[in-house]
PDB file of C-alpha atoms and ligand atoms in Angstrom:
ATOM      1  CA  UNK A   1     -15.375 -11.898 -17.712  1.00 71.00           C
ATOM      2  CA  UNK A   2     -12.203 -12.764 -20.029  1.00 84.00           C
ATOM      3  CA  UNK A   3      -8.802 -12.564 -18.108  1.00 93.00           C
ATOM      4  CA  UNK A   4      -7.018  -9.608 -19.708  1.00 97.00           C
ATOM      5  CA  UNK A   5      -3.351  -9.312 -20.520  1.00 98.00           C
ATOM      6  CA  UNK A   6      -0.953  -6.661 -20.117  1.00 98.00           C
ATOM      7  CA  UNK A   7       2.418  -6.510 -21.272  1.00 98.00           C
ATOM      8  CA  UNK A   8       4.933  -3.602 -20.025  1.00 98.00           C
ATOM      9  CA  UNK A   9       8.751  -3.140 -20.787  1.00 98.00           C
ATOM     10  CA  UNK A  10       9.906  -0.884 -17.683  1.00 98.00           C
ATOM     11  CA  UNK A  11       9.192  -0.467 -14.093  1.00 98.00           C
ATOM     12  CA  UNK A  12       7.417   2.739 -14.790  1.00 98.00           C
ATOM     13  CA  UNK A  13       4.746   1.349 -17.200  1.00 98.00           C
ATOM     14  CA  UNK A  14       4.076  -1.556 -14.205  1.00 98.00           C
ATOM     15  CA  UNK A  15       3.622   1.455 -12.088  1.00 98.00           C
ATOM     16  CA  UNK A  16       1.483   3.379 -14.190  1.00 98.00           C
ATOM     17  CA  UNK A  17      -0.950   0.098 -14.827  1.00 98.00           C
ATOM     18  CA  UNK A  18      -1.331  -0.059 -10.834  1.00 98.00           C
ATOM     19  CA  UNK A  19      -2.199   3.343 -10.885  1.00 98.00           C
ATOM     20  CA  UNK A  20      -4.680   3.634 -12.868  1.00 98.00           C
ATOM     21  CA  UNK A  21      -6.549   0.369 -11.420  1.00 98.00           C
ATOM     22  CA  UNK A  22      -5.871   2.257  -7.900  1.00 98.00           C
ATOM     23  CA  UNK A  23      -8.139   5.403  -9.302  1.00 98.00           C
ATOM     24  CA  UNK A  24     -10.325   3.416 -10.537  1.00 98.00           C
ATOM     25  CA  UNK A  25     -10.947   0.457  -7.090  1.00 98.00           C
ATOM     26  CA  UNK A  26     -13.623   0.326  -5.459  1.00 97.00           C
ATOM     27  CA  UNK A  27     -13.237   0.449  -1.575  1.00 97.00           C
ATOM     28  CA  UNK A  28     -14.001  -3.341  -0.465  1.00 97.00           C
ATOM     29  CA  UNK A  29     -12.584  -5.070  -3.589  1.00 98.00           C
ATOM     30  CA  UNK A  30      -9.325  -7.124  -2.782  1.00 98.00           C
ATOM     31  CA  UNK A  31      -6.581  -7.906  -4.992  1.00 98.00           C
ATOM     32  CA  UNK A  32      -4.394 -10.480  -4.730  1.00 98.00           C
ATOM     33  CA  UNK A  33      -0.492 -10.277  -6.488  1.00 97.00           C
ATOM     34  CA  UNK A  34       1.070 -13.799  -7.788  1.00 97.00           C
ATOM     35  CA  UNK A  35       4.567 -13.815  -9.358  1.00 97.00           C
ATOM     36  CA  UNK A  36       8.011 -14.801  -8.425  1.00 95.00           C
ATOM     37  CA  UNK A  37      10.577 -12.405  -6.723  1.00 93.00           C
ATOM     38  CA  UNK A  38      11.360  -9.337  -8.666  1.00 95.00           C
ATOM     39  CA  UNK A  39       8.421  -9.560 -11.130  1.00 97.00           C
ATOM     40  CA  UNK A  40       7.537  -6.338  -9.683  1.00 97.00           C
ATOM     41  CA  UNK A  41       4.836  -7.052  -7.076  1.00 96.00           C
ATOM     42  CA  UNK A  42       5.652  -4.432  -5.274  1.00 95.00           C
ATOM     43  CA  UNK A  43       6.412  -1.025  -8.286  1.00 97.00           C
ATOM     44  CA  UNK A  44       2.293  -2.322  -9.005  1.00 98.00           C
ATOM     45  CA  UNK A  45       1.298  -1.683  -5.541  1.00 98.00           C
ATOM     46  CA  UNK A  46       3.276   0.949  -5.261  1.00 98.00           C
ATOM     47  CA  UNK A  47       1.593   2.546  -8.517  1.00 98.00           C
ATOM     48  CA  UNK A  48      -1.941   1.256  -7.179  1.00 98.00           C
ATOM     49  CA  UNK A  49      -1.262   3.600  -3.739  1.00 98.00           C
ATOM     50  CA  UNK A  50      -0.603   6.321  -5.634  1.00 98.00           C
ATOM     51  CA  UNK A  51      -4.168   5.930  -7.262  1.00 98.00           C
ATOM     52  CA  UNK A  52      -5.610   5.775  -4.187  1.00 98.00           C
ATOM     53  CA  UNK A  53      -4.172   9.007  -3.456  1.00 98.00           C
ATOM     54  CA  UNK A  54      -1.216   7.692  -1.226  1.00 98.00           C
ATOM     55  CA  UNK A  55       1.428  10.050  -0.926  1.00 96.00           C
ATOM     56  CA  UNK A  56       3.726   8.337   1.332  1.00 94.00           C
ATOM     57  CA  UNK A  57       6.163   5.921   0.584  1.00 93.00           C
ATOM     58  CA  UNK A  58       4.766   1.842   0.028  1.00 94.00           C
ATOM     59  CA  UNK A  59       7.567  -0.360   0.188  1.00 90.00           C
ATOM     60  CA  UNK A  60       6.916  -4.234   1.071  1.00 78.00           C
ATOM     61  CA  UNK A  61       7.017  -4.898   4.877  1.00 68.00           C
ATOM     62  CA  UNK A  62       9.799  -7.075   6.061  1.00 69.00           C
ATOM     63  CA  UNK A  63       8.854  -8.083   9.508  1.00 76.00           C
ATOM     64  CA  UNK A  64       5.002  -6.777   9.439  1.00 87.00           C
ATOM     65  CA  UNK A  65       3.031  -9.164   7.025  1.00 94.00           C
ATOM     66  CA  UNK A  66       0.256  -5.807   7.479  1.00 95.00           C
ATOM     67  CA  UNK A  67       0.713  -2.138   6.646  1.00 95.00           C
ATOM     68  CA  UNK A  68      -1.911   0.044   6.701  1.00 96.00           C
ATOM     69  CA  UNK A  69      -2.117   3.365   4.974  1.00 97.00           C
ATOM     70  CA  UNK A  70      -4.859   6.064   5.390  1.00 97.00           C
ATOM     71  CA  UNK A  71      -4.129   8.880   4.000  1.00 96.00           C
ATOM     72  CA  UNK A  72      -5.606   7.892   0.356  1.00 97.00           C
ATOM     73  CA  UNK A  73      -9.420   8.291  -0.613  1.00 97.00           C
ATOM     74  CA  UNK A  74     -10.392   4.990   1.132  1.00 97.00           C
ATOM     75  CA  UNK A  75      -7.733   2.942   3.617  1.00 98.00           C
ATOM     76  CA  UNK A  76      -5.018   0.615   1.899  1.00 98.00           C
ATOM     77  CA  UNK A  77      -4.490  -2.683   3.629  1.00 97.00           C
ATOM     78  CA  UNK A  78      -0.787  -4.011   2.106  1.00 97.00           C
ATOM     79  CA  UNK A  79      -0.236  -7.384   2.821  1.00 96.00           C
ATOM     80  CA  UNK A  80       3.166  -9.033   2.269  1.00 95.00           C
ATOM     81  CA  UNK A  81       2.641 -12.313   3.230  1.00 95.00           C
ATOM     82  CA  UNK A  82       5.732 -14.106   2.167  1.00 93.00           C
ATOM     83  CA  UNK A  83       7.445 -14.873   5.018  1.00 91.00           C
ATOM     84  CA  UNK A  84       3.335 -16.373   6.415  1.00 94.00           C
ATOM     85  CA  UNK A  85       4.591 -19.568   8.704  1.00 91.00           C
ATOM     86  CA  UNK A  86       0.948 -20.176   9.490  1.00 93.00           C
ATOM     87  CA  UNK A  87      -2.369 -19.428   8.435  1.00 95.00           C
ATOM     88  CA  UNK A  88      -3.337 -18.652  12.276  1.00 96.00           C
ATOM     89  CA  UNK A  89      -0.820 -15.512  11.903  1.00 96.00           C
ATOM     90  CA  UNK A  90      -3.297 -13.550   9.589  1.00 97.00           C
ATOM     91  CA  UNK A  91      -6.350 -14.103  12.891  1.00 96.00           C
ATOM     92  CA  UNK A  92      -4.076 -12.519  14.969  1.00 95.00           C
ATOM     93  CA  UNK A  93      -3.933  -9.675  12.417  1.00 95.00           C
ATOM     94  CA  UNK A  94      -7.276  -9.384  12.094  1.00 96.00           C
ATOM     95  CA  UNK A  95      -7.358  -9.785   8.319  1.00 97.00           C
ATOM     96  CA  UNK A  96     -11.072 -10.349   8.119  1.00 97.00           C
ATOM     97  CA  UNK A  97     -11.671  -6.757   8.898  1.00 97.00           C
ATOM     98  CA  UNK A  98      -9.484  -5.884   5.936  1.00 97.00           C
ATOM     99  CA  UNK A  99     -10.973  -8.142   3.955  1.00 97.00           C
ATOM    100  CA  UNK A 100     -14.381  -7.746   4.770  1.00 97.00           C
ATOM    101  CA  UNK A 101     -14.042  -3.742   5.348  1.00 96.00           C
ATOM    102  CA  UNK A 102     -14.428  -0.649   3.448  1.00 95.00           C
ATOM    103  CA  UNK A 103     -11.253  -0.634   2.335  1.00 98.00           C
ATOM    104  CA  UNK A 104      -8.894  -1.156  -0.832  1.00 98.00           C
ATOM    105  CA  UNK A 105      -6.880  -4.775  -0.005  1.00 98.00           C
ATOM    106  CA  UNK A 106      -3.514  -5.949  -2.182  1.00 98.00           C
ATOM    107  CA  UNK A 107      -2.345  -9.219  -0.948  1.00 97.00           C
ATOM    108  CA  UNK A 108       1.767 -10.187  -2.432  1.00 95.00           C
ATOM    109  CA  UNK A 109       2.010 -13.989  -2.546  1.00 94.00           C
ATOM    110  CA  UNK A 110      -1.881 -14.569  -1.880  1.00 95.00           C
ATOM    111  CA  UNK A 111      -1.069 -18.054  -3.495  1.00 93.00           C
ATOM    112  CA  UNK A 112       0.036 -18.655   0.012  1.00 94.00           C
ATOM    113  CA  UNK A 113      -3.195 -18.237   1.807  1.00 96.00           C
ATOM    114  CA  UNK A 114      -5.588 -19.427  -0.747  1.00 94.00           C
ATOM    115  CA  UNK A 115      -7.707 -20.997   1.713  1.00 95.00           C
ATOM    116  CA  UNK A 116      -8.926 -17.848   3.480  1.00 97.00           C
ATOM    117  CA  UNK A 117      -9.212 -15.483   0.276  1.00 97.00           C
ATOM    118  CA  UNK A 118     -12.933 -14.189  -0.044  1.00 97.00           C
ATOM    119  CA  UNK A 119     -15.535 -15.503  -2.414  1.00 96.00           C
ATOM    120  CA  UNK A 120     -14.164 -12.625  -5.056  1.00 97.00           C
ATOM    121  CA  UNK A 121     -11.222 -11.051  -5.581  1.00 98.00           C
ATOM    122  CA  UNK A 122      -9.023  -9.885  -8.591  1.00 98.00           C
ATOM    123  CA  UNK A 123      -5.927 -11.759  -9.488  1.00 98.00           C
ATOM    124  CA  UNK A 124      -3.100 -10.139 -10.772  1.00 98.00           C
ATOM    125  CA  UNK A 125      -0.146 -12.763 -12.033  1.00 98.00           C
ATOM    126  CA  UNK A 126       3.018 -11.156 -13.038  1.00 98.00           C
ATOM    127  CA  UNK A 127       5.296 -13.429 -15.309  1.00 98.00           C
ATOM    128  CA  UNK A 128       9.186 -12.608 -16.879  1.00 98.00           C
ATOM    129  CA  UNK A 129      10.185 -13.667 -20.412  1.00 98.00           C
ATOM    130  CA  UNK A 130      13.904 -13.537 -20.975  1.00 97.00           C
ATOM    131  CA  UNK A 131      13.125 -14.003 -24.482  1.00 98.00           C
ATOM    132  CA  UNK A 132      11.406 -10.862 -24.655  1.00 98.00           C
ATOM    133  CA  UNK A 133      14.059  -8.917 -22.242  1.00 98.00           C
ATOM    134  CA  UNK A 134      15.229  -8.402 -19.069  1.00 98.00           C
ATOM    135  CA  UNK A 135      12.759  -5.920 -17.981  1.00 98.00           C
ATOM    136  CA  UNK A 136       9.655  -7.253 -20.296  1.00 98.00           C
ATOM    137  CA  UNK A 137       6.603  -8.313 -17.630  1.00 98.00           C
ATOM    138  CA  UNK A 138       3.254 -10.160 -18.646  1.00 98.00           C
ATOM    139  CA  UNK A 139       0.564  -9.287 -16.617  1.00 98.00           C
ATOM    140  CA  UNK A 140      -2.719 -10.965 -16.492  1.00 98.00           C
ATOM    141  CA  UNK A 141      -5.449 -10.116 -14.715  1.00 98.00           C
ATOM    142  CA  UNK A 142      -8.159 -12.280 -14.032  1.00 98.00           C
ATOM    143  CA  UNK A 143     -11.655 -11.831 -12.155  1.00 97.00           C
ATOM    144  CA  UNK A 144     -11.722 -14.721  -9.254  1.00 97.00           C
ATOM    145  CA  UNK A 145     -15.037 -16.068  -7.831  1.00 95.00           C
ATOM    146  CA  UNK A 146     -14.309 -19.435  -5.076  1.00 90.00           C
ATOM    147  CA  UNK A 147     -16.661 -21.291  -4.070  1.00 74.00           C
TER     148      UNK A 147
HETATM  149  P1  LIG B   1       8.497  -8.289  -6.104  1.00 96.87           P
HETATM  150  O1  LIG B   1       7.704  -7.447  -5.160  1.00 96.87           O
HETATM  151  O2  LIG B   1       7.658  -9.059  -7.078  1.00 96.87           O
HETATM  152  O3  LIG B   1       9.468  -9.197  -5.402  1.00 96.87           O
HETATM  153  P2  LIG B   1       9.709  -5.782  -6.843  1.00 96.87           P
HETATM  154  O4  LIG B   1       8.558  -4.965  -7.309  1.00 96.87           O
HETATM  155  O5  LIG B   1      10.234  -5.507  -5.472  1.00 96.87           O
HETATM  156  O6  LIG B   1       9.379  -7.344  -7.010  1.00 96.87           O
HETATM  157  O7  LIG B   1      10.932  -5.611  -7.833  1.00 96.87           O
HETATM  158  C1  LIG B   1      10.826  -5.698  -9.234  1.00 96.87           C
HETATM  159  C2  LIG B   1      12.172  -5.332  -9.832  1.00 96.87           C
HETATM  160  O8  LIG B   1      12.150  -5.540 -11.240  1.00 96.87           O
HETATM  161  C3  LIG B   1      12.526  -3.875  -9.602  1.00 96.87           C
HETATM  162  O9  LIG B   1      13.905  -3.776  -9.381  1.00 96.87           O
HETATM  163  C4  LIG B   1      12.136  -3.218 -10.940  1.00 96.87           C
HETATM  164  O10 LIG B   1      12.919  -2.065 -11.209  1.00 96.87           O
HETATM  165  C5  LIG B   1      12.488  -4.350 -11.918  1.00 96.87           C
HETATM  166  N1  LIG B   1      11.724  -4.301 -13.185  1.00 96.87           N
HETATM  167  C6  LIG B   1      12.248  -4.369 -14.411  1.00 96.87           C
HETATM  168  N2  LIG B   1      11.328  -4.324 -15.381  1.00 96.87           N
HETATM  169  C7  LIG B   1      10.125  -4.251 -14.742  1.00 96.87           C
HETATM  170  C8  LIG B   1       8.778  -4.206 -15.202  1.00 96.87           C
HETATM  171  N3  LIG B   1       8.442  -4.253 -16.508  1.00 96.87           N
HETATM  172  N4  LIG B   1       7.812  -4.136 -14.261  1.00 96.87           N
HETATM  173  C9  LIG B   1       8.113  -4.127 -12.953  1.00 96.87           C
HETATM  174  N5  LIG B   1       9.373  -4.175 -12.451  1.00 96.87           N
HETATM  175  C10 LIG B   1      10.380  -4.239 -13.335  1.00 96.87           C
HETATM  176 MG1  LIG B   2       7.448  -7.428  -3.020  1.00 96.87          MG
END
């Protein structure tokens, strides 16, 4: 499948892209989030709970690399793994059975577990361009298969 590009000029229109790839997940499929700090990891997941039918308010976890949200039309499994030491911190979460479950799984900074993402998952790089304005975001999203 080609990688496809998005390109949005506000927070809202980030939002609005997650949200209509949250309506439209499958339960099981995992994404995974790539992009410095302040791309706007977090407005897409935000936007991507909403189209799961999340109410409640996403924001990323500080201290808790996990948050878990059920109220939607399948459960949401948030990782934040940015502050990961070491890779034996997501066994002791569990993350296989998020992973592996029937659920909808958004990983921020996946780059930093590569080694334990499954054999698919969607990848979802967000890139600034000054050139292009302070709030201007390129967005690609590419279909992953490892291994
Ligand atoms: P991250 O999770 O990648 O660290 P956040 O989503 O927390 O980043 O923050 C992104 C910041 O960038 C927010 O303050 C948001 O308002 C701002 N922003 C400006 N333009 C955009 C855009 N086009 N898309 C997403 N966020 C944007
Ligand atoms: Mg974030």
């Amino acid at each position: 499948m080609e990688d496809k590009f998005v390109e949005t000029f506000s927070p809202e229109e980030t939002f609005e892209l997650g949200r209509r790839i949250g309506q439209e997940a499958a339960a099981g499929s995992v994404f995974t989030l790539i992009g410095d700090l302040g791309t706007g990891k977090t407005v897409f997941t935000q936007g991507l709970a909403k189209g799961l039918g999340i109410t409640e308010p996403v924001n990323s976890p500080t201290f808790t690399i996990l948050q878990i949200y059920e109220e939607g039309r399948c459960p949401f499994y948030h990782f934040d793994v940015y502050r990961i030491g070491d890779i034996s911190e997501m066994d002791e979460i569990g993350y296989e059975d998020c992973f592996y479950g029937d659920g909808v799984c958004l990983i921020e900074w996946a780059d930093l577990i590569e080694e334990i993402l499954p054999e698919h998952f969607t990848e979802i790089t967000i890139s600034k361009d000054l050139e292009k304005g302070f709030d201007y975001r390129k967005i690609r999203i590419k279909e992953r298969y490892l291994r």
